[in-house]
Amino acid sequence: MSKVVVVTGAGGVLCSTIAMAFAEEGHKVAVLDLKLDAAEEVANMIKSKGGDAIGVMADVLNEESLKKAKEEVNKTFGSCDILVNGAGGNHPLGTTSNPYLNIEDLENTTEGFKTFFDLDPEGIKFVFNLNFIGTLLPTQIFAKDMIGKKGCSILNISSMNAFTPLTKIPAYSGAKAAVSNFTQWLAVHLAKVGVRVNALAPGFFLTDQNRTLLTNEDGSLTQRGQQIINQTPMERYGEPEDLISTTMYLCDEKSSFVTGVVIPIDGGFSAYSGV
Ligand code: NAD
């Protein structure tokens, strides 16, 4: 049965693929993004392949913007059945320059060099807001459509960081841990009104948000980029398409007893001890 699917951050690399996959399954897809041009480009791509989609500007941190987006979705497609909270990301101001603190780092005056002690609370707040509030707020707005209907679900996007924090990115790790925790909390809270809540925990996918951390200008892997491959038993980065089958499984009505789970899609990264 065709559903109304709302995907936030769907102008981006991973969630545009997820949005297109829902359209290919015959669902009506509202492609939401802060960047209207990116949202419209994805919606047009879906329509050019015969799918049903609209591109809508929505800031996941702004209630008014989300309410306007919801009005547009409701007017065009009807009420929302599935919400994918895809918008998220990291910020350089919440990132240390080195994985470990060395004594000499405290004397380093290179412009832009940051130890833990230099992290800017504004950067940390940006990352917490984007990932956590940016998941909570769209859920408050769109999940109201789901109450009392059958077959509705919410899919959040967590990360490997949520299980064990990665070095250098304490804000992003903490924020994604909050997303995983919230996924479980909300699954319990909405269990009696029939709305399921689950999450994907993608491993490592080369996208705009991490390209400079993982690749050099010539396209070769940075030390960190290579370290990830060494820690991934399948010895590769994920492709956005790797997320599709789990997304469909979690959002399918047939998964009616599955709620509150966070599924790693990581080529074995989280299962591997490194030895
Ligand atoms: P991306 O940067 O390609 O896409 C993110 C999209 O979110 C962009 O189109 C951006 O415009 C949009 N966005 C940013 N701020 C917004 C706001 N306030 N309101 C609405 N939209 C906003 O990133 P991606 O790699 O496709 O990431 C998608 C999700 O997957 C994110 O939640 C990310 O944290 C998560 N994730 C990514 C990886 C990875 O390796 N790339 C791994 C684990 C989890």
mmCIF file of C-alpha atoms and ligand atoms in Angstrom:
data_model
loop_
_atom_site.group_PDB
_atom_site.id
_atom_site.type_symbol
_atom_site.label_atom_id
_atom_site.label_comp_id
_atom_site.label_asym_id
_atom_site.label_seq_id
_atom_site.Cartn_x
_atom_site.Cartn_y
_atom_site.Cartn_z
ATOM 1 C CA MET A 1 0.000 0.000 0.000
ATOM 2 C CA SER A 2 1.286 3.441 -0.906
ATOM 3 C CA LYS A 3 2.322 5.525 2.104
ATOM 4 C CA VAL A 4 3.203 9.159 2.631
ATOM 5 C CA VAL A 5 6.884 9.262 3.547
ATOM 6 C CA VAL A 6 8.619 12.376 4.883
ATOM 7 C CA VAL A 7 12.429 12.353 4.770
ATOM 8 C CA THR A 8 14.407 15.205 6.366
ATOM 9 C CA GLY A 9 17.905 16.007 5.107
ATOM 10 C CA ALA A 10 16.825 14.300 1.913
ATOM 11 C CA GLY A 11 18.845 16.660 -0.255
ATOM 12 C CA GLY A 12 21.975 14.975 1.156
ATOM 13 C CA VAL A 13 23.890 11.924 0.021
ATOM 14 C CA LEU A 14 22.430 9.167 2.213
ATOM 15 C CA CYS A 15 18.859 10.367 2.573
ATOM 16 C CA SER A 16 18.382 11.232 -1.106
ATOM 17 C CA THR A 17 19.091 7.546 -1.786
ATOM 18 C CA ILE A 18 16.615 6.551 0.927
ATOM 19 C CA ALA A 19 13.993 8.949 -0.499
ATOM 20 C CA MET A 20 14.457 7.526 -3.998
ATOM 21 C CA ALA A 21 14.168 3.965 -2.692
ATOM 22 C CA PHE A 22 10.813 4.731 -1.029
ATOM 23 C CA ALA A 23 9.579 6.255 -4.304
ATOM 24 C CA GLU A 24 10.678 3.170 -6.229
ATOM 25 C CA GLU A 25 8.547 1.098 -3.834
ATOM 26 C CA GLY A 26 5.556 3.193 -4.923
ATOM 27 C CA HIS A 27 5.320 5.541 -1.928
ATOM 28 C CA LYS A 28 4.682 9.291 -2.063
ATOM 29 C CA VAL A 29 7.803 11.036 -0.857
ATOM 30 C CA ALA A 30 8.186 14.489 0.659
ATOM 31 C CA VAL A 31 11.828 15.445 0.215
ATOM 32 C CA LEU A 32 12.626 17.934 3.005
ATOM 33 C CA ASP A 33 15.880 19.850 3.274
ATOM 34 C CA LEU A 34 17.224 23.160 4.523
ATOM 35 C CA LYS A 35 18.406 23.695 0.945
ATOM 36 C CA LEU A 36 15.306 23.967 -1.234
ATOM 37 C CA ASP A 37 17.297 23.556 -4.474
ATOM 38 C CA ALA A 38 18.775 20.250 -3.223
ATOM 39 C CA ALA A 39 15.325 19.043 -2.142
ATOM 40 C CA GLU A 40 13.780 19.974 -5.490
ATOM 41 C CA GLU A 41 16.583 18.321 -7.420
ATOM 42 C CA VAL A 42 15.940 15.011 -5.630
ATOM 43 C CA ALA A 43 12.154 15.361 -6.041
ATOM 44 C CA ASN A 44 12.612 16.071 -9.774
ATOM 45 C CA MET A 45 14.871 13.040 -10.135
ATOM 46 C CA ILE A 46 12.149 10.883 -8.529
ATOM 47 C CA LYS A 47 9.460 12.376 -10.795
ATOM 48 C CA SER A 48 11.609 11.867 -13.897
ATOM 49 C CA LYS A 49 11.624 8.143 -13.071
ATOM 50 C CA GLY A 50 7.815 8.100 -12.738
ATOM 51 C CA GLY A 51 7.681 8.428 -8.942
ATOM 52 C CA ASP A 52 5.624 10.767 -6.789
ATOM 53 C CA ALA A 53 7.564 13.407 -4.832
ATOM 54 C CA ILE A 54 7.659 17.021 -3.713
ATOM 55 C CA GLY A 55 10.675 19.050 -2.653
ATOM 56 C CA VAL A 56 10.008 21.139 0.452
ATOM 57 C CA MET A 57 12.195 23.598 2.342
ATOM 58 C CA ALA A 58 12.311 22.702 6.041
ATOM 59 C CA ASP A 59 14.699 23.597 8.828
ATOM 60 C CA VAL A 60 14.604 20.759 11.370
ATOM 61 C CA LEU A 61 15.509 23.268 14.101
ATOM 62 C CA ASN A 62 12.648 25.635 13.403
ATOM 63 C CA GLU A 63 9.135 24.743 14.517
ATOM 64 C CA GLU A 64 7.425 27.273 12.227
ATOM 65 C CA SER A 65 9.350 26.033 9.204
ATOM 66 C CA LEU A 66 8.400 22.422 10.023
ATOM 67 C CA LYS A 67 4.731 23.336 10.527
ATOM 68 C CA LYS A 68 4.698 25.036 7.110
ATOM 69 C CA ALA A 69 6.354 21.996 5.551
ATOM 70 C CA LYS A 70 3.776 19.722 7.167
ATOM 71 C CA GLU A 71 0.925 21.845 5.778
ATOM 72 C CA GLU A 72 2.408 21.503 2.297
ATOM 73 C CA VAL A 73 2.869 17.742 2.675
ATOM 74 C CA ASN A 74 -0.669 17.272 4.031
ATOM 75 C CA LYS A 75 -2.173 19.399 1.240
ATOM 76 C CA THR A 76 -0.276 17.568 -1.503
ATOM 77 C CA PHE A 77 -0.194 13.962 -0.286
ATOM 78 C CA GLY A 78 -2.327 13.707 2.884
ATOM 79 C CA SER A 79 -1.166 12.774 6.368
ATOM 80 C CA CYS A 80 2.295 11.387 7.081
ATOM 81 C CA ASP A 81 2.754 7.614 7.601
ATOM 82 C CA ILE A 82 6.524 7.306 7.775
ATOM 83 C CA LEU A 83 9.067 9.861 9.006
ATOM 84 C CA VAL A 84 12.790 9.447 8.373
ATOM 85 C CA ASN A 85 14.824 11.842 10.515
ATOM 86 C CA GLY A 86 17.838 12.101 8.231
ATOM 87 C CA ALA A 87 19.153 15.633 8.772
ATOM 88 C CA GLY A 88 22.317 15.589 10.846
ATOM 89 C CA GLY A 89 26.029 16.088 10.796
ATOM 90 C CA ASN A 90 29.159 17.273 12.535
ATOM 91 C CA HIS A 91 30.890 20.681 12.835
ATOM 92 C CA PRO A 92 34.621 21.551 12.898
ATOM 93 C CA LEU A 93 34.095 23.609 16.085
ATOM 94 C CA GLY A 94 33.114 20.404 17.913
ATOM 95 C CA THR A 95 36.182 18.497 16.679
ATOM 96 C CA THR A 96 39.684 18.238 18.217
ATOM 97 C CA SER A 97 42.725 18.352 15.939
ATOM 98 C CA ASN A 98 44.367 15.269 17.443
ATOM 99 C CA PRO A 99 42.838 11.991 18.618
ATOM 100 C CA TYR A 100 44.900 12.031 21.856
ATOM 101 C CA LEU A 101 46.129 14.942 23.965
ATOM 102 C CA ASN A 102 49.923 15.300 23.951
ATOM 103 C CA ILE A 103 51.641 17.628 26.428
ATOM 104 C CA GLU A 104 53.143 19.689 23.572
ATOM 105 C CA ASP A 105 49.647 20.283 22.107
ATOM 106 C CA LEU A 106 49.035 22.771 24.928
ATOM 107 C CA GLU A 107 51.758 25.008 23.468
ATOM 108 C CA ASN A 108 50.597 24.642 19.834
ATOM 109 C CA THR A 109 49.657 28.067 18.474
ATOM 110 C CA THR A 110 48.964 26.997 14.874
ATOM 111 C CA GLU A 111 45.823 28.726 13.633
ATOM 112 C CA GLY A 112 42.799 26.420 13.880
ATOM 113 C CA PHE A 113 44.598 23.865 16.090
ATOM 114 C CA LYS A 114 42.223 22.664 18.805
ATOM 115 C CA THR A 115 42.637 20.506 21.858
ATOM 116 C CA PHE A 116 39.722 19.461 24.033
ATOM 117 C CA PHE A 117 40.298 22.640 26.067
ATOM 118 C CA ASP A 118 39.728 24.843 22.995
ATOM 119 C CA LEU A 119 36.405 23.318 21.916
ATOM 120 C CA ASP A 120 33.838 26.035 21.413
ATOM 121 C CA PRO A 121 30.551 25.445 23.275
ATOM 122 C CA GLU A 122 28.771 27.048 20.311
ATOM 123 C CA GLY A 123 30.152 24.292 18.046
ATOM 124 C CA ILE A 124 29.085 21.617 20.537
ATOM 125 C CA LYS A 125 25.595 23.134 20.785
ATOM 126 C CA PHE A 126 25.308 23.302 16.993
ATOM 127 C CA VAL A 127 26.017 19.564 16.693
ATOM 128 C CA PHE A 128 23.748 18.570 19.593
ATOM 129 C CA ASN A 129 20.942 20.710 18.231
ATOM 130 C CA LEU A 130 21.219 19.522 14.637
ATOM 131 C CA ASN A 131 21.313 15.815 15.505
ATOM 132 C CA PHE A 132 19.146 15.584 18.622
ATOM 133 C CA ILE A 133 16.732 18.527 18.519
ATOM 134 C CA GLY A 134 16.690 18.069 14.720
ATOM 135 C CA THR A 135 15.296 14.570 15.323
ATOM 136 C CA LEU A 136 12.952 15.452 18.191
ATOM 137 C CA LEU A 137 11.289 18.519 16.656
ATOM 138 C CA PRO A 138 10.264 17.001 13.276
ATOM 139 C CA THR A 139 8.949 14.007 15.233
ATOM 140 C CA GLN A 140 6.766 16.279 17.380
ATOM 141 C CA ILE A 141 5.373 17.903 14.260
ATOM 142 C CA PHE A 142 4.904 14.907 11.918
ATOM 143 C CA ALA A 143 4.178 12.032 14.333
ATOM 144 C CA LYS A 144 0.866 13.654 15.324
ATOM 145 C CA ASP A 145 -0.373 12.513 11.902
ATOM 146 C CA MET A 146 0.412 8.919 12.838
ATOM 147 C CA ILE A 147 -1.540 8.604 16.074
ATOM 148 C CA GLY A 148 -4.554 6.350 15.641
ATOM 149 C CA LYS A 149 -3.496 5.176 12.159
ATOM 150 C CA LYS A 150 -2.157 1.735 11.286
ATOM 151 C CA GLY A 151 1.281 0.916 9.894
ATOM 152 C CA CYS A 152 3.105 4.114 10.835
ATOM 153 C CA SER A 153 6.712 4.327 11.875
ATOM 154 C CA ILE A 154 9.646 6.614 12.516
ATOM 155 C CA LEU A 155 13.214 5.924 11.463
ATOM 156 C CA ASN A 156 16.069 7.866 13.063
ATOM 157 C CA ILE A 157 19.654 7.976 11.848
ATOM 158 C CA SER A 158 22.192 7.208 14.560
ATOM 159 C CA SER A 159 25.832 6.259 13.971
ATOM 160 C CA MET A 160 28.726 4.018 15.013
ATOM 161 C CA ASN A 161 29.674 6.837 17.398
ATOM 162 C CA ALA A 162 26.626 6.071 19.471
ATOM 163 C CA PHE A 163 28.012 2.651 20.528
ATOM 164 C CA THR A 164 31.634 3.667 21.119
ATOM 165 C CA PRO A 165 32.712 7.279 20.614
ATOM 166 C CA LEU A 166 35.166 7.970 17.804
ATOM 167 C CA THR A 167 38.226 10.040 18.612
ATOM 168 C CA LYS A 168 38.171 13.779 17.792
ATOM 169 C CA ILE A 169 34.390 14.223 17.572
ATOM 170 C CA PRO A 170 32.922 14.286 21.093
ATOM 171 C CA ALA A 171 29.948 16.444 20.146
ATOM 172 C CA TYR A 172 28.827 14.263 17.238
ATOM 173 C CA SER A 173 29.400 11.073 19.263
ATOM 174 C CA GLY A 174 27.373 12.382 22.201
ATOM 175 C CA ALA A 175 24.615 13.697 19.974
ATOM 176 C CA LYS A 176 24.219 10.396 18.115
ATOM 177 C CA ALA A 177 24.231 8.506 21.450
ATOM 178 C CA ALA A 178 21.324 10.780 22.376
ATOM 179 C CA VAL A 179 19.577 9.857 19.107
ATOM 180 C CA SER A 180 19.912 6.120 19.868
ATOM 181 C CA ASN A 181 18.688 6.642 23.424
ATOM 182 C CA PHE A 182 15.750 8.752 22.202
ATOM 183 C CA THR A 183 14.870 6.038 19.671
ATOM 184 C CA GLN A 184 14.375 3.582 22.528
ATOM 185 C CA TRP A 185 12.573 6.123 24.695
ATOM 186 C CA LEU A 186 10.140 7.091 21.962
ATOM 187 C CA ALA A 187 9.566 3.461 20.933
ATOM 188 C CA VAL A 188 8.317 2.821 24.463
ATOM 189 C CA HIS A 189 6.354 6.070 24.684
ATOM 190 C CA LEU A 190 4.480 5.466 21.420
ATOM 191 C CA ALA A 191 4.066 1.693 21.746
ATOM 192 C CA LYS A 192 0.442 1.865 22.900
ATOM 193 C CA VAL A 193 -0.621 4.110 20.023
ATOM 194 C CA GLY A 194 0.880 1.780 17.427
ATOM 195 C CA VAL A 195 3.770 3.900 16.154
ATOM 196 C CA ARG A 196 7.054 2.008 15.828
ATOM 197 C CA VAL A 197 10.371 3.832 16.255
ATOM 198 C CA ASN A 198 13.714 2.422 15.096
ATOM 199 C CA ALA A 199 17.086 3.648 13.889
ATOM 200 C CA LEU A 200 19.864 2.869 11.465
ATOM 201 C CA ALA A 201 23.444 3.150 12.686
ATOM 202 C CA PRO A 202 25.423 3.604 9.482
ATOM 203 C CA GLY A 203 29.120 2.842 9.598
ATOM 204 C CA PHE A 204 31.340 4.872 7.323
ATOM 205 C CA PHE A 205 30.090 6.343 4.087
ATOM 206 C CA LEU A 206 32.127 8.910 2.168
ATOM 207 C CA THR A 207 29.934 11.991 2.040
ATOM 208 C CA ASP A 208 30.392 15.771 2.141
ATOM 209 C CA GLN A 209 30.290 15.888 5.943
ATOM 210 C CA ASN A 210 33.325 13.629 6.404
ATOM 211 C CA ARG A 211 35.220 13.868 3.092
ATOM 212 C CA THR A 212 37.906 16.229 4.422
ATOM 213 C CA LEU A 213 38.475 14.036 7.509
ATOM 214 C CA LEU A 214 38.817 10.831 5.499
ATOM 215 C CA THR A 215 40.338 11.785 2.136
ATOM 216 C CA ASN A 216 43.195 13.982 0.948
ATOM 217 C CA GLU A 217 42.825 16.446 -1.911
ATOM 218 C CA ASP A 218 44.164 13.843 -4.380
ATOM 219 C CA GLY A 219 41.419 11.396 -3.303
ATOM 220 C CA SER A 220 43.740 9.073 -1.349
ATOM 221 C CA LEU A 221 42.752 8.121 2.197
ATOM 222 C CA THR A 222 43.988 10.125 5.191
ATOM 223 C CA GLN A 223 45.503 8.194 8.080
ATOM 224 C CA ARG A 224 42.073 8.246 9.756
ATOM 225 C CA GLY A 225 40.412 7.112 6.522
ATOM 226 C CA GLN A 226 42.788 4.140 6.287
ATOM 227 C CA GLN A 227 42.349 3.347 9.980
ATOM 228 C CA ILE A 228 38.612 2.958 9.376
ATOM 229 C CA ILE A 229 39.200 0.532 6.514
ATOM 230 C CA ASN A 230 41.627 -1.451 8.701
ATOM 231 C CA GLN A 231 38.932 -1.654 11.399
ATOM 232 C CA THR A 232 36.218 -2.731 8.936
ATOM 233 C CA PRO A 233 36.320 -6.501 8.285
ATOM 234 C CA MET A 234 34.653 -5.982 4.884
ATOM 235 C CA GLU A 235 37.484 -3.564 4.012
ATOM 236 C CA ARG A 236 35.395 -0.918 2.298
ATOM 237 C CA TYR A 237 33.289 2.177 2.885
ATOM 238 C CA GLY A 238 29.533 1.802 2.710
ATOM 239 C CA GLU A 239 27.566 2.790 -0.376
ATOM 240 C CA PRO A 240 24.315 4.724 0.233
ATOM 241 C CA GLU A 241 22.447 1.777 -1.362
ATOM 242 C CA ASP A 242 23.651 -0.424 1.532
ATOM 243 C CA LEU A 243 21.092 1.361 3.744
ATOM 244 C CA ILE A 244 18.047 0.572 1.640
ATOM 245 C CA SER A 245 17.124 -2.994 2.601
ATOM 246 C CA THR A 246 17.303 -2.289 6.350
ATOM 247 C CA THR A 247 15.299 0.918 5.903
ATOM 248 C CA MET A 248 12.560 -0.965 4.059
ATOM 249 C CA TYR A 249 12.602 -3.783 6.619
ATOM 250 C CA LEU A 250 12.229 -1.416 9.575
ATOM 251 C CA CYS A 251 9.505 0.701 7.951
ATOM 252 C CA ASP A 252 7.509 -2.186 6.490
ATOM 253 C CA GLU A 253 4.191 -2.974 8.202
ATOM 254 C CA LYS A 254 5.259 -6.627 8.276
ATOM 255 C CA SER A 255 7.897 -5.668 10.882
ATOM 256 C CA SER A 256 4.976 -4.904 13.198
ATOM 257 C CA PHE A 257 6.680 -6.272 16.362
ATOM 258 C CA VAL A 258 10.024 -4.528 15.766
ATOM 259 C CA THR A 259 10.450 -1.311 17.722
ATOM 260 C CA GLY A 260 13.245 0.413 19.641
ATOM 261 C CA VAL A 261 16.113 -1.200 17.710
ATOM 262 C CA VAL A 262 19.231 0.486 16.352
ATOM 263 C CA ILE A 263 20.727 -1.575 13.530
ATOM 264 C CA PRO A 264 24.388 -1.176 12.572
ATOM 265 C CA ILE A 265 25.107 -1.167 8.831
ATOM 266 C CA ASP A 266 28.851 -1.088 9.040
ATOM 267 C CA GLY A 267 30.628 -3.962 7.269
ATOM 268 C CA GLY A 268 31.388 -5.479 10.680
ATOM 269 C CA PHE A 269 33.080 -2.369 12.192
ATOM 270 C CA SER A 270 31.192 -2.554 15.496
ATOM 271 C CA ALA A 271 31.676 -6.322 15.817
ATOM 272 C CA TYR A 272 35.446 -6.232 15.368
ATOM 273 C CA SER A 273 37.739 -5.778 18.388
ATOM 274 C CA GLY A 274 40.729 -4.949 16.197
ATOM 275 C CA VAL A 275 42.503 -8.232 17.015
HETATM 276 P P1 NAD B 1 24.814 15.104 4.015
HETATM 277 O O1 NAD B 1 25.577 16.261 4.556
HETATM 278 O O2 NAD B 1 25.063 14.640 2.632
HETATM 279 O O3 NAD B 1 23.251 15.371 4.189
HETATM 280 C C1 NAD B 1 22.694 16.071 5.254
HETATM 281 C C2 NAD B 1 21.568 16.934 4.692
HETATM 282 O O4 NAD B 1 20.942 17.569 5.799
HETATM 283 C C3 NAD B 1 22.056 18.056 3.752
HETATM 284 O O5 NAD B 1 21.346 18.012 2.537
HETATM 285 C C4 NAD B 1 21.765 19.343 4.525
HETATM 286 O O6 NAD B 1 21.379 20.428 3.699
HETATM 287 C C5 NAD B 1 20.621 18.888 5.412
HETATM 288 N N1 NAD B 1 20.513 19.738 6.606
HETATM 289 C C6 NAD B 1 21.516 20.282 7.351
HETATM 290 N N2 NAD B 1 21.005 21.049 8.325
HETATM 291 C C7 NAD B 1 19.651 20.985 8.202
HETATM 292 C C8 NAD B 1 18.574 21.585 8.904
HETATM 293 N N3 NAD B 1 18.776 22.397 9.948
HETATM 294 N N4 NAD B 1 17.322 21.312 8.492
HETATM 295 C C9 NAD B 1 17.085 20.495 7.433
HETATM 296 N N5 NAD B 1 18.065 19.919 6.718
HETATM 297 C C10 NAD B 1 19.331 20.157 7.101
HETATM 298 O O7 NAD B 1 25.082 13.942 5.075
HETATM 299 P P2 NAD B 1 24.840 12.380 4.987
HETATM 300 O O8 NAD B 1 26.170 11.730 5.129
HETATM 301 O O9 NAD B 1 23.951 11.997 3.866
HETATM 302 O O10 NAD B 1 24.129 12.158 6.401
HETATM 303 C C11 NAD B 1 22.766 11.840 6.562
HETATM 304 C C12 NAD B 1 22.568 11.354 7.995
HETATM 305 O O11 NAD B 1 23.340 10.170 8.220
HETATM 306 C C13 NAD B 1 23.029 12.355 9.062
HETATM 307 O O12 NAD B 1 22.159 12.266 10.161
HETATM 308 C C14 NAD B 1 24.396 11.845 9.441
HETATM 309 O O13 NAD B 1 24.768 12.287 10.707
HETATM 310 C C15 NAD B 1 24.159 10.353 9.360
HETATM 311 N N6 NAD B 1 25.352 9.514 9.229
HETATM 312 C C16 NAD B 1 26.229 9.676 8.208
HETATM 313 C C17 NAD B 1 27.331 8.824 8.124
HETATM 314 C C18 NAD B 1 28.336 8.936 7.022
HETATM 315 O O14 NAD B 1 29.338 8.185 7.043
HETATM 316 N N7 NAD B 1 28.155 9.813 6.048
HETATM 317 C C19 NAD B 1 27.510 7.823 9.077
HETATM 318 C C20 NAD B 1 26.598 7.698 10.103
HETATM 319 C C21 NAD B 1 25.507 8.531 10.166
#
